[in-house]
Amino acid sequence: MPIYDYLAAADDTAAAALLEADLAEAGVPLLSVKGVDPAVDLGGLEAALTGLSADEVGRDPRAAALLTDPAHGGMWMMTLTDRLRDALAAATPSERERAAAAWAAGLLPDGADTSGPAGFTEALADLARTAAARGHRLYCRAVL
């Protein structure tokens, strides 16, 4: 299962340059997780936060757009939308909690523990606030 490193960078060029970097050593704001693929999973969270449909979210050209070649050593860098960054950064804790619950309902079987999606949403919101304060964008590096 790939590891997904969610990070903040100034722009696409800076993010692509981090493809092979030790992100912690480079001091890059970072959230590392397993199993939360931005191309598959984050559209539901963005839709829940913004009220847009999954189709509208998916039409954003930055929705999990590839910055680097996925064939490059089992690593690739993707963009996240500025709309997701801004929605996470601006949402109140209760709004994030509701969005995480709605997102989890679309991902998990009935009765499943939703603390994972809620915790991830809070951690990603922290990263989004850091990115927004610096005028940076959000990215995801996938590592097989």
PDB file of N, CA and C in Angstrom, residues 33-85:
ATOM      1  N   VAL A  33       0.379   9.466   5.587  1.00  0.00           N
ATOM      2  CA  VAL A  33      -0.671   8.497   5.896  1.00  0.00           C
ATOM      3  C   VAL A  33      -0.608   7.343   4.908  1.00  0.00           C
ATOM      4  N   LYS A  34      -1.250   6.253   5.275  1.00  0.00           N
ATOM      5  CA  LYS A  34      -1.455   5.140   4.354  1.00  0.00           C
ATOM      6  C   LYS A  34      -2.933   5.120   3.995  1.00  0.00           C
ATOM      7  N   GLY A  35      -3.220   4.849   2.733  1.00  0.00           N
ATOM      8  CA  GLY A  35      -4.590   4.576   2.332  1.00  0.00           C
ATOM      9  C   GLY A  35      -5.492   5.758   2.051  1.00  0.00           C
ATOM     10  N   VAL A  36      -5.002   6.980   2.028  1.00  0.00           N
ATOM     11  CA  VAL A  36      -5.856   8.116   1.675  1.00  0.00           C
ATOM     12  C   VAL A  36      -5.306   8.713   0.384  1.00  0.00           C
ATOM     13  N   ASP A  37      -5.726   8.117  -0.714  1.00  0.00           N
ATOM     14  CA  ASP A  37      -5.283   8.507  -2.055  1.00  0.00           C
ATOM     15  C   ASP A  37      -6.082   9.729  -2.502  1.00  0.00           C
ATOM     16  N   PRO A  38      -5.407  10.833  -2.817  1.00  0.00           N
ATOM     17  CA  PRO A  38      -6.153  12.032  -3.199  1.00  0.00           C
ATOM     18  C   PRO A  38      -6.991  11.850  -4.456  1.00  0.00           C
ATOM     19  N   ALA A  39      -6.538  11.016  -5.368  1.00  0.00           N
ATOM     20  CA  ALA A  39      -7.279  10.809  -6.610  1.00  0.00           C
ATOM     21  C   ALA A  39      -8.564  10.023  -6.374  1.00  0.00           C
ATOM     22  N   VAL A  40      -8.587   9.210  -5.333  1.00  0.00           N
ATOM     23  CA  VAL A  40      -9.735   8.347  -5.069  1.00  0.00           C
ATOM     24  C   VAL A  40     -10.584   8.864  -3.911  1.00  0.00           C
ATOM     25  N   ASP A  41      -9.934   9.379  -2.885  1.00  0.00           N
ATOM     26  CA  ASP A  41     -10.620   9.630  -1.624  1.00  0.00           C
ATOM     27  C   ASP A  41     -10.959  11.076  -1.298  1.00  0.00           C
ATOM     28  N   LEU A  42     -10.151  12.036  -1.712  1.00  0.00           N
ATOM     29  CA  LEU A  42     -10.345  13.394  -1.217  1.00  0.00           C
ATOM     30  C   LEU A  42     -11.491  14.160  -1.864  1.00  0.00           C
ATOM     31  N   GLY A  43     -11.965  13.706  -3.003  1.00  0.00           N
ATOM     32  CA  GLY A  43     -13.095  14.372  -3.636  1.00  0.00           C
ATOM     33  C   GLY A  43     -14.323  14.397  -2.730  1.00  0.00           C
ATOM     34  N   GLY A  44     -14.541  13.312  -2.011  1.00  0.00           N
ATOM     35  CA  GLY A  44     -15.678  13.249  -1.094  1.00  0.00           C
ATOM     36  C   GLY A  44     -15.549  14.217   0.060  1.00  0.00           C
ATOM     37  N   LEU A  45     -14.334  14.379   0.582  1.00  0.00           N
ATOM     38  CA  LEU A  45     -14.116  15.342   1.660  1.00  0.00           C
ATOM     39  C   LEU A  45     -14.315  16.763   1.149  1.00  0.00           C
ATOM     40  N   GLU A  46     -13.762  17.058  -0.028  1.00  0.00           N
ATOM     41  CA  GLU A  46     -13.926  18.397  -0.591  1.00  0.00           C
ATOM     42  C   GLU A  46     -15.398  18.699  -0.868  1.00  0.00           C
ATOM     43  N   ALA A  47     -16.114  17.728  -1.394  1.00  0.00           N
ATOM     44  CA  ALA A  47     -17.546  17.918  -1.660  1.00  0.00           C
ATOM     45  C   ALA A  47     -18.304  18.189  -0.358  1.00  0.00           C
ATOM     46  N   ALA A  48     -17.968  17.431   0.685  1.00  0.00           N
ATOM     47  CA  ALA A  48     -18.650  17.614   1.972  1.00  0.00           C
ATOM     48  C   ALA A  48     -18.348  18.989   2.575  1.00  0.00           C
ATOM     49  N   LEU A  49     -17.146  19.485   2.378  1.00  0.00           N
ATOM     50  CA  LEU A  49     -16.769  20.795   2.924  1.00  0.00           C
ATOM     51  C   LEU A  49     -17.359  21.958   2.139  1.00  0.00           C
ATOM     52  N   THR A  50     -17.476  21.787   0.829  1.00  0.00           N
ATOM     53  CA  THR A  50     -17.849  22.913  -0.031  1.00  0.00           C
ATOM     54  C   THR A  50     -19.297  22.897  -0.498  1.00  0.00           C
ATOM     55  N   GLY A  51     -19.953  21.745  -0.407  1.00  0.00           N
ATOM     56  CA  GLY A  51     -21.315  21.626  -0.918  1.00  0.00           C
ATOM     57  C   GLY A  51     -21.384  21.367  -2.415  1.00  0.00           C
ATOM     58  N   LEU A  52     -20.217  21.230  -3.058  1.00  0.00           N
ATOM     59  CA  LEU A  52     -20.182  20.907  -4.482  1.00  0.00           C
ATOM     60  C   LEU A  52     -20.425  19.417  -4.681  1.00  0.00           C
ATOM     61  N   SER A  53     -20.800  19.046  -5.884  1.00  0.00           N
ATOM     62  CA  SER A  53     -20.942  17.628  -6.191  1.00  0.00           C
ATOM     63  C   SER A  53     -19.556  17.034  -6.453  1.00  0.00           C
ATOM     64  N   ALA A  54     -19.455  15.726  -6.378  1.00  0.00           N
ATOM     65  CA  ALA A  54     -18.190  15.045  -6.670  1.00  0.00           C
ATOM     66  C   ALA A  54     -17.741  15.347  -8.100  1.00  0.00           C
ATOM     67  N   ASP A  55     -18.693  15.445  -9.022  1.00  0.00           N
ATOM     68  CA  ASP A  55     -18.343  15.770 -10.412  1.00  0.00           C
ATOM     69  C   ASP A  55     -17.740  17.164 -10.517  1.00  0.00           C
ATOM     70  N   GLU A  56     -18.332  18.125  -9.814  1.00  0.00           N
ATOM     71  CA  GLU A  56     -17.787  19.489  -9.841  1.00  0.00           C
ATOM     72  C   GLU A  56     -16.381  19.526  -9.242  1.00  0.00           C
ATOM     73  N   VAL A  57     -16.182  18.822  -8.148  1.00  0.00           N
ATOM     74  CA  VAL A  57     -14.859  18.756  -7.525  1.00  0.00           C
ATOM     75  C   VAL A  57     -13.859  18.147  -8.500  1.00  0.00           C
ATOM     76  N   GLY A  58     -14.239  17.066  -9.142  1.00  0.00           N
ATOM     77  CA  GLY A  58     -13.342  16.363 -10.059  1.00  0.00           C
ATOM     78  C   GLY A  58     -12.985  17.152 -11.304  1.00  0.00           C
ATOM     79  N   ARG A  59     -13.803  18.144 -11.667  1.00  0.00           N
ATOM     80  CA  ARG A  59     -13.506  18.949 -12.862  1.00  0.00           C
ATOM     81  C   ARG A  59     -12.430  20.012 -12.616  1.00  0.00           C
ATOM     82  N   ASP A  60     -12.080  20.252 -11.369  1.00  0.00           N
ATOM     83  CA  ASP A  60     -11.021  21.219 -11.082  1.00  0.00           C
ATOM     84  C   ASP A  60      -9.710  20.661 -11.645  1.00  0.00           C
ATOM     85  N   PRO A  61      -8.997  21.440 -12.460  1.00  0.00           N
ATOM     86  CA  PRO A  61      -7.767  20.919 -13.071  1.00  0.00           C
ATOM     87  C   PRO A  61      -6.681  20.567 -12.054  1.00  0.00           C
ATOM     88  N   ARG A  62      -6.804  21.025 -10.825  1.00  0.00           N
ATOM     89  CA  ARG A  62      -5.809  20.689  -9.799  1.00  0.00           C
ATOM     90  C   ARG A  62      -6.219  19.486  -8.955  1.00  0.00           C
ATOM     91  N   ALA A  63      -7.361  18.891  -9.215  1.00  0.00           N
ATOM     92  CA  ALA A  63      -7.823  17.743  -8.435  1.00  0.00           C
ATOM     93  C   ALA A  63      -6.972  16.521  -8.764  1.00  0.00           C
ATOM     94  N   ALA A  64      -5.986  16.251  -7.919  1.00  0.00           N
ATOM     95  CA  ALA A  64      -5.070  15.112  -8.064  1.00  0.00           C
ATOM     96  C   ALA A  64      -4.383  15.084  -9.427  1.00  0.00           C
ATOM     97  N   ALA A  65      -4.038  16.259  -9.951  1.00  0.00           N
ATOM     98  CA  ALA A  65      -3.303  16.331 -11.225  1.00  0.00           C
ATOM     99  C   ALA A  65      -1.859  15.905 -10.994  1.00  0.00           C
ATOM    100  N   LEU A  66      -1.336  15.121 -11.911  1.00  0.00           N
ATOM    101  CA  LEU A  66       0.047  14.653 -11.804  1.00  0.00           C
ATOM    102  C   LEU A  66       1.026  15.776 -12.129  1.00  0.00           C
ATOM    103  N   LEU A  67       2.012  15.954 -11.260  1.00  0.00           N
ATOM    104  CA  LEU A  67       3.110  16.885 -11.534  1.00  0.00           C
ATOM    105  C   LEU A  67       4.329  16.154 -12.055  1.00  0.00           C
ATOM    106  N   THR A  68       4.458  14.898 -11.671  1.00  0.00           N
ATOM    107  CA  THR A  68       5.615  14.099 -12.073  1.00  0.00           C
ATOM    108  C   THR A  68       5.141  12.763 -12.620  1.00  0.00           C
ATOM    109  N   ASP A  69       6.016  12.099 -13.318  1.00  0.00           N
ATOM    110  CA  ASP A  69       5.712  10.816 -13.950  1.00  0.00           C
ATOM    111  C   ASP A  69       5.596   9.714 -12.901  1.00  0.00           C
ATOM    112  N   PRO A  70       4.447   9.012 -12.836  1.00  0.00           N
ATOM    113  CA  PRO A  70       4.286   7.947 -11.848  1.00  0.00           C
ATOM    114  C   PRO A  70       5.257   6.779 -12.054  1.00  0.00           C
ATOM    115  N   ALA A  71       5.857   6.676 -13.211  1.00  0.00           N
ATOM    116  CA  ALA A  71       6.806   5.587 -13.469  1.00  0.00           C
ATOM    117  C   ALA A  71       8.186   5.885 -12.895  1.00  0.00           C
ATOM    118  N   HIS A  72       8.362   7.074 -12.327  1.00  0.00           N
ATOM    119  CA  HIS A  72       9.663   7.492 -11.787  1.00  0.00           C
ATOM    120  C   HIS A  72       9.916   6.831 -10.433  1.00  0.00           C
ATOM    121  N   GLY A  73      10.516   5.669 -10.441  1.00  0.00           N
ATOM    122  CA  GLY A  73      10.934   5.015  -9.208  1.00  0.00           C
ATOM    123  C   GLY A  73       9.844   4.753  -8.201  1.00  0.00           C
ATOM    124  N   GLY A  74       8.614   4.595  -8.636  1.00  0.00           N
ATOM    125  CA  GLY A  74       7.525   4.315  -7.712  1.00  0.00           C
ATOM    126  C   GLY A  74       7.117   5.499  -6.857  1.00  0.00           C
ATOM    127  N   MET A  75       7.436   6.715  -7.304  1.00  0.00           N
ATOM    128  CA  MET A  75       7.050   7.937  -6.590  1.00  0.00           C
ATOM    129  C   MET A  75       6.429   8.903  -7.588  1.00  0.00           C
ATOM    130  N   TRP A  76       5.446   9.656  -7.136  1.00  0.00           N
ATOM    131  CA  TRP A  76       4.893  10.712  -7.979  1.00  0.00           C
ATOM    132  C   TRP A  76       4.283  11.795  -7.100  1.00  0.00           C
ATOM    133  N   MET A  77       4.181  12.990  -7.667  1.00  0.00           N
ATOM    134  CA  MET A  77       3.650  14.145  -6.958  1.00  0.00           C
ATOM    135  C   MET A  77       2.362  14.585  -7.647  1.00  0.00           C
ATOM    136  N   MET A  78       1.355  14.883  -6.827  1.00  0.00           N
ATOM    137  CA  MET A  78       0.056  15.337  -7.324  1.00  0.00           C
ATOM    138  C   MET A  78      -0.316  16.649  -6.659  1.00  0.00           C
ATOM    139  N   THR A  79      -1.164  17.404  -7.331  1.00  0.00           N
ATOM    140  CA  THR A  79      -1.689  18.641  -6.768  1.00  0.00           C
ATOM    141  C   THR A  79      -2.984  18.361  -6.012  1.00  0.00           C
ATOM    142  N   LEU A  80      -3.288  19.227  -5.060  1.00  0.00           N
ATOM    143  CA  LEU A  80      -4.604  19.275  -4.438  1.00  0.00           C
ATOM    144  C   LEU A  80      -5.194  20.624  -4.822  1.00  0.00           C
ATOM    145  N   THR A  81      -6.487  20.737  -4.741  1.00  0.00           N
ATOM    146  CA  THR A  81      -7.120  21.986  -5.165  1.00  0.00           C
ATOM    147  C   THR A  81      -6.932  23.087  -4.120  1.00  0.00           C
ATOM    148  N   ASP A  82      -6.857  24.295  -4.610  1.00  0.00           N
ATOM    149  CA  ASP A  82      -6.814  25.445  -3.705  1.00  0.00           C
ATOM    150  C   ASP A  82      -8.135  25.561  -2.952  1.00  0.00           C
ATOM    151  N   ARG A  83      -9.214  25.132  -3.577  1.00  0.00           N
ATOM    152  CA  ARG A  83     -10.532  25.178  -2.936  1.00  0.00           C
ATOM    153  C   ARG A  83     -10.546  24.278  -1.696  1.00  0.00           C
ATOM    154  N   LEU A  84      -9.926  23.093  -1.773  1.00  0.00           N
ATOM    155  CA  LEU A  84      -9.849  22.205  -0.609  1.00  0.00           C
ATOM    156  C   LEU A  84      -9.004  22.854   0.482  1.00  0.00           C
ATOM    157  N   ARG A  85      -7.840  23.395   0.108  1.00  0.00           N
ATOM    158  CA  ARG A  85      -6.986  24.090   1.089  1.00  0.00           C
ATOM    159  C   ARG A  85      -7.781  25.177   1.800  1.00  0.00           C
TER     160      ARG A  85
END
